[in-house]
Short mmCIF file of C-alpha atoms in Angstrom, two decimals:
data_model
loop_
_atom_site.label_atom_id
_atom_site.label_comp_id
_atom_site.label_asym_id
_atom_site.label_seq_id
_atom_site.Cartn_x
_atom_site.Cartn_y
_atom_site.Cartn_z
CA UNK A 1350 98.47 108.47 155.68
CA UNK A 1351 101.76 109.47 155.09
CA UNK A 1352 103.99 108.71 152.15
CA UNK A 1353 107.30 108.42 150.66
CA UNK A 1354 107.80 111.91 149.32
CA UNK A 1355 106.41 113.32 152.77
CA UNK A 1356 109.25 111.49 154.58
CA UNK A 1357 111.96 112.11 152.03
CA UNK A 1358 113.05 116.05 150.69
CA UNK A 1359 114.99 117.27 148.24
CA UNK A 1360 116.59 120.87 148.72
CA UNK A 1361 119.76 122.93 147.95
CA UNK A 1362 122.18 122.33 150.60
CA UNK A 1363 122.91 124.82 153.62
CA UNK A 1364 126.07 125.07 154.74
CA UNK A 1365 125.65 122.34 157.40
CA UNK A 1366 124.21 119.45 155.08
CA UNK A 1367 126.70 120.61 152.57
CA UNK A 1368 129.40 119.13 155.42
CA UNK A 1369 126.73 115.95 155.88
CA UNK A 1370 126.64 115.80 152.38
CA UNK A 1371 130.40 115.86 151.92
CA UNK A 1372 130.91 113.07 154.38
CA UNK A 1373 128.42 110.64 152.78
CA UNK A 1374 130.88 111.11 149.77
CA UNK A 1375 133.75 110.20 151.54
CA UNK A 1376 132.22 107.11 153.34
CA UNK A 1377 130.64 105.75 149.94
CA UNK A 1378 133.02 106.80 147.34
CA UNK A 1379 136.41 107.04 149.20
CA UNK A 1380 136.16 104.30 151.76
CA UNK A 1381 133.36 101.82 149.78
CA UNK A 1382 134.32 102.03 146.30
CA UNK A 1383 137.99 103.10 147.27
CA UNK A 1384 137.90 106.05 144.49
CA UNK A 1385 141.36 108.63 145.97
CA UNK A 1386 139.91 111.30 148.42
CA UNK A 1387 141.69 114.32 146.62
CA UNK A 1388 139.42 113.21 143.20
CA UNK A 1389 136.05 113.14 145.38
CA UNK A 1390 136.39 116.72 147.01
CA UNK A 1391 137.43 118.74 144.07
CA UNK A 1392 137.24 122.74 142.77
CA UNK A 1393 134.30 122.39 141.09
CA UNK A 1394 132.36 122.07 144.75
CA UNK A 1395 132.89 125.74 145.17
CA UNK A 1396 130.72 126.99 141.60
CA UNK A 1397 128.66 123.68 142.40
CA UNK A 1398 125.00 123.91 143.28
CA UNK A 1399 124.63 120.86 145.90
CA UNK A 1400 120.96 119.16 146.59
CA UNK A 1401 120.42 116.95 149.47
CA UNK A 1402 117.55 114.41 149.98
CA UNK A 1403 117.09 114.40 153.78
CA UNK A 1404 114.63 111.80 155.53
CA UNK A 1405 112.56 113.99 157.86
CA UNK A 1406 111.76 110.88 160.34
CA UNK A 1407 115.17 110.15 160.89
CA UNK A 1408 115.97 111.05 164.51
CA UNK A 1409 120.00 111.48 164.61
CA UNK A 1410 122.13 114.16 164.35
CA UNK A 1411 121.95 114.05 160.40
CA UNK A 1412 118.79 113.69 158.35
CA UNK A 1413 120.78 113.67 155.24
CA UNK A 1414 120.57 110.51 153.20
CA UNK A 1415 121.96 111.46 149.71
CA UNK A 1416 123.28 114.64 147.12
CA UNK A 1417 124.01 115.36 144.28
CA UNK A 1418 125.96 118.33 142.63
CA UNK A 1419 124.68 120.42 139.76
CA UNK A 1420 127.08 122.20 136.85
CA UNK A 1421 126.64 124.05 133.95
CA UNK A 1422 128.38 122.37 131.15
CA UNK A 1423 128.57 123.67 127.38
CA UNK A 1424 125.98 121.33 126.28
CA UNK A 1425 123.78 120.20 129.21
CA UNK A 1426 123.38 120.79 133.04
CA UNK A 1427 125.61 118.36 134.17
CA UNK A 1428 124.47 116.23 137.79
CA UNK A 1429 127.41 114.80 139.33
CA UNK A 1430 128.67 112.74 142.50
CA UNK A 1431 125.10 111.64 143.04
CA UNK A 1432 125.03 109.20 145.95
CA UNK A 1433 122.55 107.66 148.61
CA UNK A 1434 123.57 106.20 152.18
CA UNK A 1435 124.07 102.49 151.81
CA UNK A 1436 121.23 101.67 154.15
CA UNK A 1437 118.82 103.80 152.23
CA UNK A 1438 119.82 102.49 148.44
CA UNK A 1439 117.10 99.88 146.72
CA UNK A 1440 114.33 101.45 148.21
CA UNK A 1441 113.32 104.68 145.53
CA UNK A 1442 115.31 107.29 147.57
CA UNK A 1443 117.59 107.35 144.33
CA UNK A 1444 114.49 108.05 142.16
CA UNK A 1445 113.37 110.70 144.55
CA UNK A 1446 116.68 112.71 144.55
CA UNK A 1447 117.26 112.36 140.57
CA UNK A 1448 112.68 113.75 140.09
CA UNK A 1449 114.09 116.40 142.44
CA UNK A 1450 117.04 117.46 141.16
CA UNK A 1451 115.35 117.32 137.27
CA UNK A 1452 112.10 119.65 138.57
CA UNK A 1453 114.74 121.86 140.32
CA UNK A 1454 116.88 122.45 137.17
CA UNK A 1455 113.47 122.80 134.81
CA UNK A 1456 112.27 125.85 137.00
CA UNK A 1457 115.92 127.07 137.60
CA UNK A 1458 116.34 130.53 135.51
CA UNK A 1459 119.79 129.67 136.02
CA UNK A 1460 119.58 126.71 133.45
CA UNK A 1461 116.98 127.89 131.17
CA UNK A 1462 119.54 127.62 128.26
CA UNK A 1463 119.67 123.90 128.33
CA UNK A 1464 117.73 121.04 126.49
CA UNK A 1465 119.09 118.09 128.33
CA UNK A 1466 120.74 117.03 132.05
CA UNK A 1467 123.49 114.52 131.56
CA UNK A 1468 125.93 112.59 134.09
CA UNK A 1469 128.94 110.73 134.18
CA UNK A 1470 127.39 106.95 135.19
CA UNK A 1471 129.78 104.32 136.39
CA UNK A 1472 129.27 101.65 133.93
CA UNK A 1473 127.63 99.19 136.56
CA UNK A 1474 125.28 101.61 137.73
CA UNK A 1475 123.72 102.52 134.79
CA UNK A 1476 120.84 100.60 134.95
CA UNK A 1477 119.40 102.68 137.94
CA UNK A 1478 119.63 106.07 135.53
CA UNK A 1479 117.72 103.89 133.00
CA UNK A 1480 114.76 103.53 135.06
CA UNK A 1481 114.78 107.16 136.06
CA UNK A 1482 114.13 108.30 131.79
CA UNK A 1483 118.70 108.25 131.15
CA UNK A 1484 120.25 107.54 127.88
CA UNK A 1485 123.48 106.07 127.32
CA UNK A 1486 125.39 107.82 124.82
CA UNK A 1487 128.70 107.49 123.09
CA UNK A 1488 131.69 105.26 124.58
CA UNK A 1489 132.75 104.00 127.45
CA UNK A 1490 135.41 106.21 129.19
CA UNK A 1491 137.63 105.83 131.97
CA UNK A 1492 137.56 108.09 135.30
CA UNK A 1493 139.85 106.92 138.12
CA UNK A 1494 140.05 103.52 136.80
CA UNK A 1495 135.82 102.87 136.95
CA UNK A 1496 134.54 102.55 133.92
CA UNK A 1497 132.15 105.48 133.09
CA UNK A 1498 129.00 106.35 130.16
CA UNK A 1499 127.61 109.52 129.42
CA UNK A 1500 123.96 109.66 129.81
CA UNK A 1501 121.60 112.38 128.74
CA UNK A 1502 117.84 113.23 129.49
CA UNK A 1503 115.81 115.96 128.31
CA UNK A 1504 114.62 118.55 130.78
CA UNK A 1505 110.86 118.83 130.94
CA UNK A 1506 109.38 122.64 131.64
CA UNK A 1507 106.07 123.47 132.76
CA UNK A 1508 105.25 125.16 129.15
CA UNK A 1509 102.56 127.12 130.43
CA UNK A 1510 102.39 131.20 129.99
CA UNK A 1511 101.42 133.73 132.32
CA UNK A 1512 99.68 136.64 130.64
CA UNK A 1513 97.93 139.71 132.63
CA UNK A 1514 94.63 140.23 130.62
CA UNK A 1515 92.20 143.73 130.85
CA UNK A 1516 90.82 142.89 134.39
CA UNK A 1517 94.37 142.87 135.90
CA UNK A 1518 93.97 138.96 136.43
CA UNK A 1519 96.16 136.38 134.95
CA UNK A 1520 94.79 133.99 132.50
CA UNK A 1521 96.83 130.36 131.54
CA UNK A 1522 97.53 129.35 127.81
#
């Protein structure tokens, strides 16, 4: 029997669901929430990583449902602009593309340096990044007039080691 996690993926974008993913930020944070269209599509898309969570029974043009956008800050790897299609949000999708995102940064070599993933949460959406493991911390701050709290959580690595022993096999500790 199928289940969630076979219908829904999580991936780094190609250059065509970067586009889909692009325009499902425009239609939920330009035209829904009404935050300015020359804040959503920035600079930091270029040095971006971008994951997608694409629903593999969908049968239109574009299976992709949500993204998300991974930086490297000083401190932590920083998610970003993480958003699902309306008609898709309340039913775990969100969860799915946050695990996703979180197992793709803890196997990343590009992120090994960091203890912690933290984003920017609007301050009435918080609740969702509480039931996926987030912390609120320090104050509230304002971005584009929408009231926003840091949240961290710490990344969680597969701790075990791969070491060749005298037959040439590998052995686990």
């Amino acid at each position: 029997m199928p289940t969630k996690t076979d219908q829904y993926k999580v991936h780094v974008a190609s250059k065509d669901e970067f586009k889909q993913a692009l325009r499902i930020r425009v239609r939920v944070f330009v035209d829904i929430q009404k935050f300015p269209l020359n804040e959503e599509v920035d600079e930091l898309d270029k040095t971006a990583t971008h994951l997608v969570i694409i629903d593999t029974h969908r049968e239109v043009a574009s299976q992709v449902i949500g993204t998300l956008r991974i930086l490297k800050s000083p401190e932590a790897a920083k998610f970003g602009r993480v958003v699902i299609l309306p008609e898709y949000q309340g039913q775990g999708v969100g969860k799915l593309l946050m695990q996703g995102a979180e197992a793709y940064v803890a196997e990343s070599p590009e992120y090994k340096e960091y203890e912690y993933t933290k984003l920017g949460s609007q301050w009435d959406k918080q609740g969702f990044y509480v039931s996926c493991g987030y912390e609120a911390k320090g104050d509230i701050y304002d971005d584009t007039g929408c009231p926003h709290i840091w949240m961290y959580k710490p990344i969680v690595r597969n701790h075990l080691c791969h070491v060749g022993n005298v037959n040439g096999g590998e052995k686990h500790l």
